[in-house]
PDB file of C-alpha atoms in Angstrom:
ATOM      1  CA  MET A   1    -186.005 170.004  62.188  1.00  0.00           C
ATOM      2  CA  LYS A   2    -187.582 173.310  61.398  1.00  0.00           C
ATOM      3  CA  LYS A   3    -184.016 174.874  60.624  1.00  0.00           C
ATOM      4  CA  PHE A   4    -183.857 172.103  57.723  1.00  0.00           C
ATOM      5  CA  ALA A   5    -188.006 173.002  56.939  1.00  0.00           C
ATOM      6  CA  LYS A   6    -186.316 176.213  56.780  1.00  0.00           C
ATOM      7  CA  VAL A   7    -183.964 176.091  54.318  1.00  0.00           C
ATOM      8  CA  LEU A   8    -185.746 173.963  51.797  1.00  0.00           C
ATOM      9  CA  VAL A   9    -188.629 175.690  51.455  1.00  0.00           C
ATOM     10  CA  LEU A  10    -186.195 178.777  50.853  1.00  0.00           C
ATOM     11  CA  ALA A  11    -184.200 177.219  48.742  1.00  0.00           C
ATOM     12  CA  LEU A  12    -187.859 175.456  46.491  1.00  0.00           C
ATOM     13  CA  LEU A  13    -188.838 180.448  46.621  1.00  0.00           C
ATOM     14  CA  THR A  14    -185.525 180.272  44.842  1.00  0.00           C
ATOM     15  CA  ALA A  15    -185.705 177.356  42.257  1.00  0.00           C
ATOM     16  CA  SER A  16    -189.127 178.865  41.129  1.00  0.00           C
ATOM     17  CA  SER A  17    -188.282 182.230  39.824  1.00  0.00           C
ATOM     18  CA  VAL A  18    -185.242 180.855  38.386  1.00  0.00           C
ATOM     19  CA  ILE A  19    -186.681 178.075  36.444  1.00  0.00           C
ATOM     20  CA  PRO A  20    -189.118 180.115  34.749  1.00  0.00           C
ATOM     21  CA  SER A  21    -186.403 182.981  33.744  1.00  0.00           C
ATOM     22  CA  VAL A  22    -184.350 179.830  32.408  1.00  0.00           C
ATOM     23  CA  ALA A  23    -186.263 178.291  31.060  1.00  0.00           C
ATOM     24  CA  PHE A  24    -188.206 181.384  29.100  1.00  0.00           C
ATOM     25  CA  ALA A  25    -184.591 182.052  28.567  1.00  0.00           C
ATOM     26  CA  ALA A  26    -184.134 178.490  26.203  1.00  0.00           C
ATOM     27  CA  ASN A  27    -186.850 179.419  23.862  1.00  0.00           C
ATOM     28  CA  THR A  28    -186.127 182.131  22.498  1.00  0.00           C
ATOM     29  CA  ASN A  29    -185.838 182.739  18.922  1.00  0.00           C
ATOM     30  CA  GLN A  30    -182.440 185.114  18.376  1.00  0.00           C
ATOM     31  CA  GLN A  31    -182.887 186.661  15.007  1.00  0.00           C
ATOM     32  CA  SER A  32    -178.976 188.212  13.371  1.00  0.00           C
ATOM     33  CA  SER A  33    -179.702 190.923  10.976  1.00  0.00           C
ATOM     34  CA  ASN A  34    -176.186 191.367  10.407  1.00  0.00           C
ATOM     35  CA  VAL A  35    -175.768 188.063   7.842  1.00  0.00           C
ATOM     36  CA  SER A  36    -173.096 186.928   5.892  1.00  0.00           C
ATOM     37  CA  ILE A  37    -173.351 185.630   2.638  1.00  0.00           C
ATOM     38  CA  ALA A  38    -170.542 183.481   1.913  1.00  0.00           C
ATOM     39  CA  SER A  39    -168.469 184.466  -1.570  1.00  0.00           C
ATOM     40  CA  THR A  40    -168.112 181.977  -4.530  1.00  0.00           C
ATOM     41  CA  THR A  41    -165.243 181.370  -6.230  1.00  0.00           C
ATOM     42  CA  THR A  42    -164.965 180.246 -10.067  1.00  0.00           C
ATOM     43  CA  GLN A  43    -162.838 180.103 -12.618  1.00  0.00           C
ATOM     44  CA  VAL A  44    -164.006 181.470 -15.915  1.00  0.00           C
ATOM     45  CA  ALA A  45    -161.023 180.824 -18.475  1.00  0.00           C
ATOM     46  CA  THR A  46    -158.032 179.086 -18.902  1.00  0.00           C
ATOM     47  CA  PHE A  47    -155.487 180.444 -22.070  1.00  0.00           C
ATOM     48  CA  THR A  48    -152.132 178.790 -22.710  1.00  0.00           C
ATOM     49  CA  ASN A  49    -149.247 180.858 -25.867  1.00  0.00           C
ATOM     50  CA  LEU A  50    -151.249 184.098 -24.705  1.00  0.00           C
ATOM     51  CA  LYS A  51    -148.394 185.883 -27.000  1.00  0.00           C
ATOM     52  CA  LYS A  52    -148.357 189.629 -27.592  1.00  0.00           C
ATOM     53  CA  SER A  53    -150.900 191.186 -29.824  1.00  0.00           C
ATOM     54  CA  THR A  54    -154.083 193.325 -29.639  1.00  0.00           C
ATOM     55  CA  ASP A  55    -156.576 190.856 -30.504  1.00  0.00           C
ATOM     56  CA  TYR A  56    -157.871 190.144 -27.209  1.00  0.00           C
ATOM     57  CA  GLN A  57    -159.846 186.996 -25.682  1.00  0.00           C
ATOM     58  CA  ASP A  58    -163.305 186.721 -23.262  1.00  0.00           C
ATOM     59  CA  SER A  59    -163.429 183.956 -20.346  1.00  0.00           C
ATOM     60  CA  LYS A  60    -167.119 182.395 -19.575  1.00  0.00           C
ATOM     61  CA  TYR A  61    -169.614 184.386 -18.175  1.00  0.00           C
ATOM     62  CA  PHE A  62    -170.103 184.795 -14.430  1.00  0.00           C
ATOM     63  CA  TYR A  63    -173.336 185.374 -12.347  1.00  0.00           C
ATOM     64  CA  VAL A  64    -173.545 188.307  -9.731  1.00  0.00           C
ATOM     65  CA  ASN A  65    -175.669 186.938  -7.688  1.00  0.00           C
ATOM     66  CA  THR A  66    -176.133 189.711  -4.665  1.00  0.00           C
ATOM     67  CA  ALA A  67    -174.166 192.884  -5.303  1.00  0.00           C
ATOM     68  CA  GLY A  68    -170.881 193.473  -4.295  1.00  0.00           C
ATOM     69  CA  TYR A  69    -167.507 194.147  -4.765  1.00  0.00           C
ATOM     70  CA  VAL A  70    -165.844 191.409  -8.097  1.00  0.00           C
ATOM     71  CA  THR A  71    -162.419 190.151  -6.949  1.00  0.00           C
ATOM     72  CA  VAL A  72    -160.300 188.232 -10.037  1.00  0.00           C
ATOM     73  CA  ASN A  73    -157.644 185.841  -9.367  1.00  0.00           C
ATOM     74  CA  VAL A  74    -155.263 185.244 -11.693  1.00  0.00           C
ATOM     75  CA  THR A  75    -152.996 183.616 -12.211  1.00  0.00           C
ATOM     76  CA  GLN A  76    -149.663 184.393 -14.945  1.00  0.00           C
ATOM     77  CA  ASN A  77    -146.245 183.003 -16.503  1.00  0.00           C
ATOM     78  CA  ASN A  78    -144.470 183.157 -19.304  1.00  0.00           C
ATOM     79  CA  SER A  79    -141.200 181.432 -19.437  1.00  0.00           C
ATOM     80  CA  SER A  80    -139.524 183.568 -21.387  1.00  0.00           C
ATOM     81  CA  TYR A  81    -140.796 187.258 -20.573  1.00  0.00           C
ATOM     82  CA  SER A  82    -142.180 189.127 -17.532  1.00  0.00           C
ATOM     83  CA  PRO A  83    -145.582 188.645 -17.484  1.00  0.00           C
ATOM     84  CA  ILE A  84    -147.763 192.208 -18.567  1.00  0.00           C
ATOM     85  CA  MET A  85    -151.305 191.723 -18.941  1.00  0.00           C
ATOM     86  CA  TYR A  86    -154.309 193.370 -18.920  1.00  0.00           C
ATOM     87  CA  TYR A  87    -157.581 192.972 -17.305  1.00  0.00           C
ATOM     88  CA  ARG A  88    -161.344 193.702 -17.582  1.00  0.00           C
ATOM     89  CA  ILE A  89    -164.377 192.843 -16.788  1.00  0.00           C
ATOM     90  CA  LEU A  90    -166.906 193.949 -18.637  1.00  0.00           C
ATOM     91  CA  ARG A  91    -171.067 193.566 -18.838  1.00  0.00           C
ATOM     92  CA  SER A  92    -172.479 193.895 -22.287  1.00  0.00           C
ATOM     93  CA  ASN A  93    -175.337 196.113 -23.230  1.00  0.00           C
ATOM     94  CA  GLY A  94    -177.351 194.541 -25.113  1.00  0.00           C
ATOM     95  CA  ASP A  95    -176.573 197.226 -28.274  1.00  0.00           C
ATOM     96  CA  GLY A  96    -172.824 195.626 -28.763  1.00  0.00           C
ATOM     97  CA  THR A  97    -171.379 197.489 -26.070  1.00  0.00           C
ATOM     98  CA  ALA A  98    -170.163 196.402 -22.847  1.00  0.00           C
ATOM     99  CA  SER A  99    -169.974 198.766 -19.360  1.00  0.00           C
ATOM    100  CA  VAL A 100    -166.229 198.273 -17.664  1.00  0.00           C
ATOM    101  CA  PHE A 101    -166.670 197.260 -14.249  1.00  0.00           C
ATOM    102  CA  GLY A 102    -162.677 197.563 -13.094  1.00  0.00           C
ATOM    103  CA  TYR A 103    -159.761 196.860 -14.902  1.00  0.00           C
ATOM    104  CA  ALA A 104    -155.637 196.486 -13.886  1.00  0.00           C
ATOM    105  CA  GLN A 105    -152.734 196.094 -15.882  1.00  0.00           C
ATOM    106  CA  LEU A 106    -150.702 192.961 -14.204  1.00  0.00           C
ATOM    107  CA  GLU A 107    -146.501 192.509 -14.610  1.00  0.00           C
ATOM    108  CA  GLY A 108    -144.690 189.788 -13.857  1.00  0.00           C
ATOM    109  CA  ASN A 109    -144.639 185.645 -13.171  1.00  0.00           C
ATOM    110  CA  GLY A 110    -147.007 184.818 -10.384  1.00  0.00           C
ATOM    111  CA  SER A 111    -150.899 184.687  -8.842  1.00  0.00           C
ATOM    112  CA  LEU A 112    -151.880 188.202  -8.719  1.00  0.00           C
ATOM    113  CA  SER A 113    -155.418 189.816  -8.285  1.00  0.00           C
ATOM    114  CA  PHE A 114    -157.645 193.189  -8.488  1.00  0.00           C
ATOM    115  CA  SER A 115    -160.873 194.128  -7.500  1.00  0.00           C
ATOM    116  CA  SER A 116    -164.029 195.526  -9.277  1.00  0.00           C
ATOM    117  CA  ASN A 117    -163.364 199.735  -9.209  1.00  0.00           C
ATOM    118  CA  GLN A 118    -167.390 199.986  -7.434  1.00  0.00           C
ATOM    119  CA  GLU A 119    -170.377 197.579  -6.371  1.00  0.00           C
ATOM    120  CA  LEU A 120    -171.523 195.816  -9.342  1.00  0.00           C
ATOM    121  CA  PRO A 121    -175.447 195.065  -9.527  1.00  0.00           C
ATOM    122  CA  VAL A 122    -176.977 191.704 -10.166  1.00  0.00           C
ATOM    123  CA  GLY A 123    -176.002 190.105 -13.724  1.00  0.00           C
ATOM    124  CA  GLN A 124    -173.910 188.849 -15.889  1.00  0.00           C
ATOM    125  CA  TYR A 125    -170.168 189.696 -16.667  1.00  0.00           C
ATOM    126  CA  TYR A 126    -166.890 188.465 -17.881  1.00  0.00           C
ATOM    127  CA  ILE A 127    -163.469 188.528 -17.781  1.00  0.00           C
ATOM    128  CA  ARG A 128    -161.258 190.640 -21.624  1.00  0.00           C
ATOM    129  CA  PHE A 129    -157.922 189.606 -21.069  1.00  0.00           C
ATOM    130  CA  TYR A 130    -155.027 190.563 -23.400  1.00  0.00           C
ATOM    131  CA  SER A 131    -151.073 190.144 -23.704  1.00  0.00           C
ATOM    132  CA  LYS A 132    -148.456 193.060 -24.113  1.00  0.00           C
ATOM    133  CA  GLN A 133    -145.444 190.726 -23.837  1.00  0.00           C
ATOM    134  CA  LEU A 134    -143.572 188.508 -26.817  1.00  0.00           C
ATOM    135  CA  GLY A 135    -143.674 185.293 -25.687  1.00  0.00           C
ATOM    136  CA  GLU A 136    -146.166 182.964 -24.622  1.00  0.00           C
ATOM    137  CA  THR A 137    -148.124 183.348 -21.379  1.00  0.00           C
ATOM    138  CA  THR A 138    -150.371 180.886 -19.903  1.00  0.00           C
ATOM    139  CA  GLY A 139    -152.584 180.734 -16.457  1.00  0.00           C
ATOM    140  CA  THR A 140    -155.699 180.829 -15.689  1.00  0.00           C
ATOM    141  CA  ILE A 141    -159.268 183.056 -13.978  1.00  0.00           C
ATOM    142  CA  SER A 142    -160.952 183.057 -11.433  1.00  0.00           C
ATOM    143  CA  VAL A 143    -163.474 185.753 -10.407  1.00  0.00           C
ATOM    144  CA  THR A 144    -165.184 186.151  -6.510  1.00  0.00           C
ATOM    145  CA  THR A 145    -168.308 187.101  -5.954  1.00  0.00           C
ATOM    146  CA  PRO A 146    -170.052 187.882  -3.200  1.00  0.00           C
TER     147      PRO A 146
END
Protein backbone atom coordinates (compact mmCIF):
# COMPACT_ATOMS: atom_id res chain seq x y z
CA MET A 1 0.00 0.00 0.00
CA LYS A 2 2.91 2.37 0.74
CA LYS A 3 4.22 1.78 -2.74
CA PHE A 4 0.79 2.59 -4.21
CA ALA A 5 0.58 5.80 -2.14
CA LYS A 6 4.03 6.91 -3.34
CA VAL A 7 3.07 6.30 -6.97
CA LEU A 8 -0.22 8.16 -6.46
CA VAL A 9 1.51 11.18 -4.87
CA LEU A 10 4.11 11.24 -7.66
CA ALA A 11 1.36 11.06 -10.30
CA LEU A 12 -0.56 13.91 -8.66
CA LEU A 13 2.56 16.09 -8.43
CA THR A 14 3.42 15.44 -12.06
CA ALA A 15 -0.14 16.15 -13.20
CA SER A 16 -0.34 19.37 -11.19
CA SER A 17 2.79 20.71 -12.85
CA VAL A 18 1.69 19.76 -16.38
CA ILE A 19 -1.97 20.89 -16.29
CA PRO A 20 -1.33 24.61 -15.67
CA SER A 21 1.23 24.85 -18.46
CA VAL A 22 -1.09 23.06 -20.91
CA ALA A 23 -4.01 25.27 -19.87
CA PHE A 24 -1.84 28.37 -20.30
CA ALA A 25 -0.76 27.28 -23.78
CA ALA A 26 -4.38 26.74 -24.79
CA ASN A 27 -5.33 30.27 -23.70
CA THR A 28 -2.52 32.17 -25.39
CA ASN A 29 -3.48 34.50 -28.21
CA GLN A 30 -1.57 33.68 -31.34
CA GLN A 31 -0.89 36.49 -33.75
CA SER A 32 0.83 36.42 -37.10
CA SER A 33 2.35 39.38 -38.83
CA ASN A 34 2.45 37.44 -42.10
CA VAL A 35 -1.18 37.92 -42.99
CA SER A 36 -1.79 37.33 -46.67
CA ILE A 37 -4.49 39.28 -48.46
CA ALA A 38 -6.60 37.40 -50.96
CA SER A 39 -6.43 38.61 -54.53
CA THR A 40 -9.55 39.48 -56.52
CA THR A 41 -10.18 38.81 -60.20
CA THR A 42 -12.68 41.02 -62.02
CA GLN A 43 -13.76 40.91 -65.66
CA VAL A 44 -13.45 44.44 -67.04
CA ALA A 45 -14.12 44.05 -70.79
CA THR A 46 -15.62 41.86 -73.46
CA PHE A 47 -15.01 42.68 -77.09
CA THR A 48 -16.32 41.21 -80.33
CA ASN A 49 -15.42 41.80 -83.95
CA LEU A 50 -12.59 44.18 -83.06
CA LYS A 51 -10.89 45.20 -86.30
CA LYS A 52 -7.45 46.56 -87.06
CA SER A 53 -7.45 50.28 -86.51
CA THR A 54 -5.76 53.04 -84.64
CA ASP A 55 -8.92 53.50 -82.57
CA TYR A 56 -8.76 52.12 -79.07
CA GLN A 57 -11.31 50.92 -76.56
CA ASP A 58 -11.29 51.35 -72.80
CA SER A 59 -12.36 48.76 -70.25
CA LYS A 60 -14.56 49.39 -67.26
CA TYR A 61 -12.74 50.87 -64.29
CA PHE A 62 -11.31 48.58 -61.63
CA TYR A 63 -10.14 49.54 -58.17
CA VAL A 64 -6.90 48.59 -56.43
CA ASN A 65 -7.63 48.40 -52.68
CA THR A 66 -4.13 47.32 -51.62
CA ALA A 67 -1.00 48.60 -53.35
CA GLY A 68 0.72 45.91 -55.40
CA TYR A 69 1.26 44.37 -58.78
CA VAL A 70 -1.73 43.67 -61.02
CA THR A 71 -2.08 40.82 -63.52
CA VAL A 72 -4.13 41.32 -66.68
CA ASN A 73 -5.59 38.08 -68.09
CA VAL A 74 -6.92 38.13 -71.63
CA THR A 75 -8.49 35.73 -74.07
CA GLN A 76 -8.21 36.73 -77.70
CA ASN A 77 -9.29 34.87 -80.80
CA ASN A 78 -9.33 35.69 -84.48
CA SER A 79 -10.60 33.02 -86.87
CA SER A 80 -8.79 34.50 -89.90
CA TYR A 81 -5.37 35.55 -88.56
CA SER A 82 -3.28 35.27 -85.44
CA PRO A 83 -4.39 38.28 -83.34
CA ILE A 84 -2.00 41.05 -82.39
CA MET A 85 -3.40 43.10 -79.52
CA TYR A 86 -1.97 45.99 -77.51
CA TYR A 87 -2.94 46.53 -73.87
CA ARG A 88 -2.10 49.31 -71.39
CA ILE A 89 -2.90 49.68 -67.68
CA LEU A 90 -3.82 53.34 -67.18
CA ARG A 91 -4.76 55.70 -64.39
CA SER A 92 -6.47 59.03 -65.13
CA ASN A 93 -4.59 62.06 -63.82
CA GLY A 94 -7.66 64.30 -63.73
CA ASP A 95 -6.31 66.77 -66.29
CA GLY A 96 -7.19 64.73 -69.38
CA THR A 97 -3.91 62.78 -69.35
CA ALA A 98 -3.21 59.28 -68.05
CA SER A 99 -0.25 57.52 -66.47
CA VAL A 100 0.84 54.10 -67.77
CA PHE A 101 1.50 51.38 -65.18
CA GLY A 102 2.09 48.47 -67.56
CA TYR A 103 1.65 47.44 -71.15
CA ALA A 104 1.94 44.45 -73.46
CA GLN A 105 1.71 43.40 -77.06
CA LEU A 106 0.11 39.96 -77.02
CA GLU A 107 0.10 37.80 -80.12
CA GLY A 108 -1.78 34.58 -80.78
CA ASN A 109 -5.10 32.94 -80.04
CA GLY A 110 -5.95 31.77 -76.56
CA SER A 111 -5.43 32.83 -72.95
CA LEU A 112 -2.53 35.18 -72.28
CA SER A 113 -1.51 37.47 -69.44
CA PHE A 114 0.90 40.18 -68.37
CA SER A 115 1.65 42.05 -65.15
CA SER A 116 2.07 45.70 -64.28
CA ASN A 117 5.68 46.85 -64.49
CA GLN A 118 5.43 48.53 -61.09
CA GLU A 119 3.31 48.42 -57.96
CA LEU A 120 0.03 50.22 -58.43
CA PRO A 121 -0.93 52.57 -55.62
CA VAL A 122 -4.44 52.35 -54.24
CA GLY A 123 -6.81 53.90 -56.77
CA GLN A 124 -8.94 53.52 -59.88
CA TYR A 125 -7.51 52.16 -63.16
CA TYR A 126 -8.62 50.91 -66.58
CA ILE A 127 -7.23 48.95 -69.54
CA ARG A 128 -6.90 50.57 -72.97
CA PHE A 129 -6.70 48.08 -75.84
CA TYR A 130 -6.71 47.88 -79.62
CA SER A 131 -6.05 45.43 -82.45
CA LYS A 132 -3.22 45.59 -84.98
CA GLN A 133 -4.39 42.60 -87.02
CA LEU A 134 -6.68 42.12 -90.01
CA GLY A 135 -9.90 40.23 -89.48
CA GLU A 136 -12.06 40.43 -86.38
CA THR A 137 -10.73 39.68 -82.92
CA THR A 138 -12.98 38.62 -80.07
CA GLY A 139 -12.05 38.31 -76.42
CA THR A 140 -12.28 39.18 -72.75
CA ILE A 141 -10.10 41.04 -70.28
CA SER A 142 -9.99 40.40 -66.54
CA VAL A 143 -7.76 41.90 -63.90
CA THR A 144 -6.36 40.25 -60.78
CA THR A 145 -5.65 42.80 -58.05
CA PRO A 146 -3.85 42.26 -54.75
